[in-house]
Amino acid sequence: MPRASVREQIVDAAFEQFHKHGYNACGVKLITDSAGVPKGSFYNHFESKEALALVVMDRYGQTRHLEKLQTPKTAPLTRLRDHFDALAQDIVDFGYERGCVYGNFSVEAADHIPAIRDGVRTAFDLWGNAIAAVIREAQDAGDVTTTQSPETLAKFLLNSWEGAIVGERAAKDGSAFAAFFTVAFEVVLH
């Protein structure tokens, strides 16, 4: 099996370290040590830690179970529930110790690093648009009777989801996720 390129080793290590420790706690040395490459090789592939963080956000987006939102022949609200169930399982699988990279970066770096802020905004917009499309389908099918726009509902769900992750990192017992699912699917998307 061919060995991963140095760039990919750095991205893989950064993905793991940023997700585990957050943006601010990860220096270039921690990332390159984790990748098993010399620190100097980092700058052969990335202009800055911020540039690497944007690559990590793109890769993280590929792990957000967006495919569950497009499952053929499945009711829209079932697809939406399956999407959030899969995301919740990811958090549980990490022992409630890792949050969402987008949320973590937003809290840690978006206020003072414009590139991170723009990357997080773009990521949330893409995710929100995918959710809004499913909500629109559910509204068109008569499964969601609310008069709120799909975009407003999607933004509310994403913000509520991020809050539920924070709650779970503190409680570590499933209660914040249970509250999210109850309110989201039995009240908001009614």
Coordinates of C-alpha atoms in Angstrom, one line a residue:
M1 CA 0.0 0.0 0.0
P2 CA 1.5 3.4 -1.0
R3 CA 2.5 5.7 1.8
A4 CA 0.4 8.9 2.3
S5 CA 2.0 12.1 1.1
V6 CA 3.4 14.4 3.7
R7 CA 0.6 16.9 3.0
E8 CA -2.0 14.2 3.6
Q9 CA -0.2 13.1 6.8
I10 CA -0.3 16.7 8.0
V11 CA -4.0 17.0 7.1
D12 CA -4.8 13.7 8.8
A13 CA -3.0 14.7 12.0
A14 CA -4.5 18.2 12.0
F15 CA -8.0 16.7 11.6
E16 CA -7.5 14.5 14.6
Q17 CA -5.8 17.1 16.8
F18 CA -8.1 20.0 15.9
H19 CA -11.1 17.7 16.6
K20 CA -9.6 16.4 19.8
H21 CA -8.1 19.6 21.3
G22 CA -9.6 22.5 19.4
Y23 CA -8.0 25.2 17.3
N24 CA -6.1 27.2 19.9
A25 CA -4.6 24.2 21.7
C26 CA -3.0 22.9 18.5
G27 CA 0.3 24.4 17.4
V28 CA 2.1 23.5 14.2
K29 CA 4.6 21.5 16.2
L30 CA 1.9 19.3 17.8
I31 CA 0.4 18.7 14.4
T32 CA 3.7 17.8 12.7
D33 CA 4.8 15.7 15.6
S34 CA 1.5 13.8 15.4
A35 CA 2.0 13.4 11.6
G36 CA 5.5 12.2 12.1
V37 CA 7.0 14.8 9.8
P38 CA 9.5 17.6 10.5
K39 CA 8.0 20.9 11.5
G40 CA 9.7 22.7 8.5
S41 CA 7.7 20.5 6.1
F42 CA 4.5 22.1 7.3
Y43 CA 5.3 25.3 5.5
N44 CA 6.1 23.5 2.2
H45 CA 2.4 22.6 2.1
F46 CA 0.5 25.3 4.0
E47 CA 0.9 29.0 4.3
S48 CA -0.4 29.0 7.8
K49 CA -2.3 27.1 10.5
E50 CA -5.4 29.0 9.4
A51 CA -5.0 27.6 5.8
L52 CA -4.7 24.1 7.2
A53 CA -7.8 24.7 9.4
L54 CA -9.8 25.5 6.2
V55 CA -8.7 22.2 4.7
V56 CA -9.6 20.4 7.9
M57 CA -13.1 22.0 7.8
D58 CA -13.6 20.8 4.2
R59 CA -12.6 17.3 5.2
Y60 CA -14.8 17.5 8.4
G61 CA -17.7 18.4 6.2
Q62 CA -17.3 15.1 4.4
T63 CA -18.0 13.3 7.7
R64 CA -21.3 15.1 8.5
H65 CA -23.6 12.4 7.2
L66 CA -25.1 14.7 4.5
E67 CA -25.8 11.6 2.4
K68 CA -28.5 10.6 4.9
L69 CA -30.4 13.7 3.9
Q70 CA -30.6 12.4 0.3
T71 CA -31.5 8.7 0.9
P72 CA -33.9 7.7 -1.9
K73 CA -37.4 6.6 -1.2
T74 CA -37.2 7.7 2.5
A75 CA -39.6 10.3 3.9
P76 CA -38.0 13.7 4.4
L77 CA -38.4 13.9 8.2
T78 CA -37.0 10.3 8.5
R79 CA -34.0 11.4 6.5
L80 CA -33.5 14.5 8.7
R81 CA -33.9 12.4 11.9
D82 CA -31.4 9.8 10.6
H83 CA -29.0 12.6 9.8
F84 CA -29.1 14.0 13.4
D85 CA -29.1 10.4 14.8
A86 CA -25.8 9.7 13.0
L87 CA -24.3 12.9 14.2
A88 CA -25.3 12.2 17.8
Q89 CA -23.8 8.7 17.5
D90 CA -20.5 10.2 16.4
I91 CA -20.4 12.3 19.6
V92 CA -21.4 9.3 21.7
D93 CA -18.7 7.2 20.0
F94 CA -16.1 9.8 21.1
G95 CA -17.3 9.6 24.7
Y96 CA -18.9 13.0 24.5
E97 CA -15.4 14.5 24.4
R98 CA -15.3 16.0 21.0
G99 CA -17.7 18.5 19.7
C100 CA -18.4 19.8 16.2
V101 CA -15.3 21.2 14.5
Y102 CA -17.4 24.0 13.0
G103 CA -18.8 24.9 16.4
N104 CA -15.4 24.6 18.1
F105 CA -13.7 26.8 15.5
S106 CA -16.5 29.3 15.7
V107 CA -16.2 29.7 19.4
E108 CA -12.4 29.7 19.4
A109 CA -11.3 31.6 16.4
A110 CA -14.1 33.1 14.3
D111 CA -14.0 36.4 16.3
H112 CA -10.4 37.2 15.5
I113 CA -9.4 35.2 12.4
P114 CA -11.5 36.3 9.4
A115 CA -10.5 33.3 7.2
I116 CA -11.8 30.9 9.9
R117 CA -15.0 33.0 10.3
D118 CA -15.6 32.8 6.5
G119 CA -14.9 29.1 6.5
V120 CA -17.3 28.4 9.3
R121 CA -20.0 30.6 7.8
T122 CA -19.6 28.7 4.5
A123 CA -19.7 25.3 6.2
F124 CA -22.8 26.2 8.1
D125 CA -24.5 27.7 5.0
L126 CA -23.8 24.5 3.0
W127 CA -25.1 22.3 5.8
G128 CA -28.1 24.6 6.4
N129 CA -29.0 24.6 2.7
A130 CA -29.0 20.8 2.7
I131 CA -31.3 20.7 5.7
A132 CA -33.5 23.4 4.3
A133 CA -34.0 21.3 1.1
V134 CA -35.2 18.4 3.1
I135 CA -37.5 20.6 5.2
R136 CA -38.9 22.1 2.0
E137 CA -39.7 18.6 0.8
A138 CA -41.5 17.8 4.1
Q139 CA -43.5 21.0 3.9
D140 CA -44.5 20.2 0.3
A141 CA -45.6 16.8 1.4
G142 CA -47.7 18.3 4.2
D143 CA -45.5 16.6 6.9
V144 CA -44.4 20.0 8.4
T145 CA -47.2 22.5 8.9
T146 CA -45.3 25.4 10.3
T147 CA -45.4 28.6 8.3
Q148 CA -41.7 29.3 8.9
S149 CA -39.4 29.2 5.9
P150 CA -37.2 26.1 5.5
E151 CA -34.2 28.3 5.8
T152 CA -35.3 29.7 9.1
L153 CA -36.1 26.2 10.4
A154 CA -32.8 24.9 9.2
K155 CA -30.8 27.7 10.9
F156 CA -32.8 27.1 14.1
L157 CA -32.1 23.3 14.0
L158 CA -28.4 23.9 13.4
N159 CA -28.1 26.4 16.2
S160 CA -30.1 24.1 18.5
W161 CA -27.9 21.1 17.5
E162 CA -24.7 23.0 18.3
G163 CA -26.1 23.9 21.7
A164 CA -27.1 20.2 22.3
I165 CA -23.5 19.2 21.6
V166 CA -22.3 21.7 24.2
G167 CA -24.8 20.3 26.7
E168 CA -23.7 16.8 26.0
R169 CA -20.1 17.6 26.5
A170 CA -21.0 18.7 30.0
A171 CA -23.7 16.1 30.9
K172 CA -22.3 13.1 29.0
D173 CA -25.6 11.3 29.4
G174 CA -27.7 11.8 26.3
S175 CA -30.1 14.2 27.9
A176 CA -29.3 17.2 25.7
F177 CA -29.7 15.1 22.6
A178 CA -33.0 13.7 23.9
A179 CA -34.2 17.3 24.4
F180 CA -33.1 18.3 20.9
F181 CA -34.9 15.4 19.3
T182 CA -38.1 15.9 21.3
V183 CA -38.4 19.6 20.6
A184 CA -37.1 19.5 17.0
F185 CA -39.2 16.7 15.8
E186 CA -42.3 16.8 18.0
V187 CA -42.7 20.6 18.3
V188 CA -40.7 22.6 15.7
L189 CA -41.2 20.3 12.8
H190 CA -44.8 19.5 13.5

